[in-house]
């Protein structure tokens, strides 16, 4: 009987299957990591817009917030985050624009399926999310 060296086709297919499974697991984990890292983009833009809201509030008479973000110097009433992962809009909270405004950062593009969903931040410094994860998990 002849002693052959090398791998059989079955052995090669098993190795390829194992590598494919490990690769798909790594890719899924990496995608979640990237989404988590991009959440900082939402927090940055929310804090930036809220800072402008507070400046406007203190400078206006009578003191009031705005839902038209173009009033704050932005090119439109929807503000896009620096990395273009979120769009920010403003709404009245408690029915009185003089008392409270809430900003919402809605995820777009590849960030749209993030488990945190939309981020909210109010002039009362209340943080929120609309997705399946908690505020603590998303705003850290």
mmCIF file of C-alpha atoms in Angstrom:
data_model
loop_
_atom_site.group_PDB
_atom_site.id
_atom_site.type_symbol
_atom_site.label_atom_id
_atom_site.label_comp_id
_atom_site.label_asym_id
_atom_site.label_seq_id
_atom_site.Cartn_x
_atom_site.Cartn_y
_atom_site.Cartn_z
ATOM 1 C CA UNK A 1 0.000 0.000 0.000
ATOM 2 C CA UNK A 2 1.260 3.411 -0.978
ATOM 3 C CA UNK A 3 1.719 6.072 1.745
ATOM 4 C CA UNK A 4 0.286 9.353 0.380
ATOM 5 C CA UNK A 5 0.953 12.775 1.811
ATOM 6 C CA UNK A 6 -1.385 15.773 1.866
ATOM 7 C CA UNK A 7 -4.980 16.585 2.731
ATOM 8 C CA UNK A 8 -8.108 14.957 1.447
ATOM 9 C CA UNK A 9 -10.895 16.998 -0.077
ATOM 10 C CA UNK A 10 -13.108 16.322 2.954
ATOM 11 C CA UNK A 11 -10.452 17.648 5.323
ATOM 12 C CA UNK A 12 -10.076 20.803 3.236
ATOM 13 C CA UNK A 13 -13.852 21.370 3.165
ATOM 14 C CA UNK A 14 -14.064 20.996 6.944
ATOM 15 C CA UNK A 15 -11.297 23.581 7.404
ATOM 16 C CA UNK A 16 -12.981 25.994 4.959
ATOM 17 C CA UNK A 17 -16.319 25.579 6.769
ATOM 18 C CA UNK A 18 -14.728 26.262 10.163
ATOM 19 C CA UNK A 19 -12.947 29.361 8.842
ATOM 20 C CA UNK A 20 -16.206 30.621 7.272
ATOM 21 C CA UNK A 21 -18.119 30.163 10.538
ATOM 22 C CA UNK A 22 -15.434 31.937 12.575
ATOM 23 C CA UNK A 23 -15.258 34.732 10.000
ATOM 24 C CA UNK A 24 -19.005 35.332 10.070
ATOM 25 C CA UNK A 25 -18.982 35.458 13.877
ATOM 26 C CA UNK A 26 -16.102 37.939 13.854
ATOM 27 C CA UNK A 27 -17.834 40.118 11.253
ATOM 28 C CA UNK A 28 -21.058 40.239 13.278
ATOM 29 C CA UNK A 29 -19.139 41.210 16.404
ATOM 30 C CA UNK A 30 -17.193 43.866 14.518
ATOM 31 C CA UNK A 31 -20.404 45.352 13.085
ATOM 32 C CA UNK A 32 -21.874 45.698 16.587
ATOM 33 C CA UNK A 33 -18.633 47.284 17.801
ATOM 34 C CA UNK A 34 -18.703 49.837 14.961
ATOM 35 C CA UNK A 35 -22.342 50.703 15.713
ATOM 36 C CA UNK A 36 -21.476 51.163 19.369
ATOM 37 C CA UNK A 37 -18.569 53.452 18.486
ATOM 38 C CA UNK A 38 -20.782 55.521 16.184
ATOM 39 C CA UNK A 39 -23.156 56.291 19.054
ATOM 40 C CA UNK A 40 -20.661 58.925 20.176
ATOM 41 C CA UNK A 41 -21.583 60.787 16.977
ATOM 42 C CA UNK A 42 -25.176 61.083 18.237
ATOM 43 C CA UNK A 43 -24.113 62.299 21.665
ATOM 44 C CA UNK A 44 -21.713 64.854 20.194
ATOM 45 C CA UNK A 45 -24.272 66.429 17.873
ATOM 46 C CA UNK A 46 -26.992 66.438 20.540
ATOM 47 C CA UNK A 47 -24.721 68.271 22.981
ATOM 48 C CA UNK A 48 -23.605 70.713 20.281
ATOM 49 C CA UNK A 49 -27.172 71.586 19.244
ATOM 50 C CA UNK A 50 -28.328 71.809 22.870
ATOM 51 C CA UNK A 51 -25.462 74.185 23.621
ATOM 52 C CA UNK A 52 -26.685 76.452 20.815
ATOM 53 C CA UNK A 53 -30.249 76.115 22.128
ATOM 54 C CA UNK A 54 -29.131 77.269 25.582
ATOM 55 C CA UNK A 55 -27.198 80.200 24.098
ATOM 56 C CA UNK A 56 -30.290 81.216 22.141
ATOM 57 C CA UNK A 57 -32.485 80.791 25.222
ATOM 58 C CA UNK A 58 -30.355 83.099 27.358
ATOM 59 C CA UNK A 59 -30.028 85.716 24.591
ATOM 60 C CA UNK A 60 -33.721 85.851 23.630
ATOM 61 C CA UNK A 61 -36.367 87.948 25.294
ATOM 62 C CA UNK A 62 -38.639 86.440 26.402
ATOM 63 C CA UNK A 63 -36.507 83.369 27.042
ATOM 64 C CA UNK A 64 -37.473 80.639 24.594
ATOM 65 C CA UNK A 65 -36.084 77.629 22.788
ATOM 66 C CA UNK A 66 -36.586 76.971 19.058
ATOM 67 C CA UNK A 67 -37.745 73.998 17.012
ATOM 68 C CA UNK A 68 -36.446 75.537 13.779
ATOM 69 C CA UNK A 69 -32.761 74.685 14.016
ATOM 70 C CA UNK A 70 -31.951 77.007 11.121
ATOM 71 C CA UNK A 71 -32.588 79.830 13.622
ATOM 72 C CA UNK A 72 -29.479 78.605 15.457
ATOM 73 C CA UNK A 73 -27.305 79.020 12.360
ATOM 74 C CA UNK A 74 -27.678 75.584 10.795
ATOM 75 C CA UNK A 75 -28.449 75.301 7.082
ATOM 76 C CA UNK A 76 -31.773 73.529 7.680
ATOM 77 C CA UNK A 77 -34.121 72.455 10.456
ATOM 78 C CA UNK A 78 -32.633 68.951 10.361
ATOM 79 C CA UNK A 79 -28.988 68.826 11.426
ATOM 80 C CA UNK A 80 -26.767 65.978 10.234
ATOM 81 C CA UNK A 81 -24.042 64.692 12.554
ATOM 82 C CA UNK A 82 -20.390 65.051 11.540
ATOM 83 C CA UNK A 83 -20.026 61.461 10.379
ATOM 84 C CA UNK A 84 -23.529 61.507 8.848
ATOM 85 C CA UNK A 85 -24.825 58.699 11.085
ATOM 86 C CA UNK A 86 -27.639 60.716 12.707
ATOM 87 C CA UNK A 87 -30.141 63.446 11.816
ATOM 88 C CA UNK A 88 -31.217 65.781 14.633
ATOM 89 C CA UNK A 89 -34.578 67.514 14.959
ATOM 90 C CA UNK A 90 -36.127 69.560 17.766
ATOM 91 C CA UNK A 91 -39.608 69.325 19.299
ATOM 92 C CA UNK A 92 -41.470 71.103 22.057
ATOM 93 C CA UNK A 93 -41.795 69.163 25.294
ATOM 94 C CA UNK A 94 -44.493 69.824 27.875
ATOM 95 C CA UNK A 95 -46.393 71.894 25.308
ATOM 96 C CA UNK A 96 -44.460 75.111 25.979
ATOM 97 C CA UNK A 97 -41.370 76.050 23.957
ATOM 98 C CA UNK A 98 -40.408 78.548 26.667
ATOM 99 C CA UNK A 99 -40.012 75.752 29.213
ATOM 100 C CA UNK A 100 -38.461 72.822 27.404
ATOM 101 C CA UNK A 101 -37.136 71.517 24.094
ATOM 102 C CA UNK A 102 -36.216 67.939 23.253
ATOM 103 C CA UNK A 103 -33.719 66.990 20.561
ATOM 104 C CA UNK A 104 -33.932 63.666 18.732
ATOM 105 C CA UNK A 105 -30.996 62.084 16.897
ATOM 106 C CA UNK A 106 -32.419 59.563 14.432
ATOM 107 C CA UNK A 107 -29.960 56.983 13.067
ATOM 108 C CA UNK A 108 -29.519 56.808 9.283
ATOM 109 C CA UNK A 109 -27.678 54.561 6.854
ATOM 110 C CA UNK A 110 -25.840 51.599 8.333
ATOM 111 C CA UNK A 111 -26.547 52.949 11.828
ATOM 112 C CA UNK A 112 -30.328 52.630 11.308
ATOM 113 C CA UNK A 113 -30.472 49.085 12.715
ATOM 114 C CA UNK A 114 -28.561 49.950 15.909
ATOM 115 C CA UNK A 115 -30.156 48.466 19.039
ATOM 116 C CA UNK A 116 -30.259 51.901 20.723
ATOM 117 C CA UNK A 117 -32.529 53.375 18.055
ATOM 118 C CA UNK A 118 -32.986 57.141 18.297
ATOM 119 C CA UNK A 119 -31.284 59.193 21.013
ATOM 120 C CA UNK A 120 -33.126 62.011 22.782
ATOM 121 C CA UNK A 121 -31.780 64.834 24.926
ATOM 122 C CA UNK A 122 -33.871 67.534 26.568
ATOM 123 C CA UNK A 123 -33.089 71.005 27.864
ATOM 124 C CA UNK A 124 -33.599 69.460 31.318
ATOM 125 C CA UNK A 125 -30.634 67.176 30.569
ATOM 126 C CA UNK A 126 -32.875 64.112 30.335
ATOM 127 C CA UNK A 127 -31.414 61.390 28.135
ATOM 128 C CA UNK A 128 -33.406 58.722 26.321
ATOM 129 C CA UNK A 129 -33.345 56.064 23.620
ATOM 130 C CA UNK A 130 -36.076 54.428 21.573
ATOM 131 C CA UNK A 131 -34.444 51.046 20.956
ATOM 132 C CA UNK A 132 -34.228 47.773 22.844
ATOM 133 C CA UNK A 133 -31.170 48.727 24.923
ATOM 134 C CA UNK A 134 -31.377 50.826 28.085
ATOM 135 C CA UNK A 135 -30.362 54.468 28.439
ATOM 136 C CA UNK A 136 -27.414 53.365 30.586
ATOM 137 C CA UNK A 137 -26.178 50.957 27.911
ATOM 138 C CA UNK A 138 -26.457 53.495 25.102
ATOM 139 C CA UNK A 139 -25.359 56.732 26.788
ATOM 140 C CA UNK A 140 -22.089 55.488 28.314
#
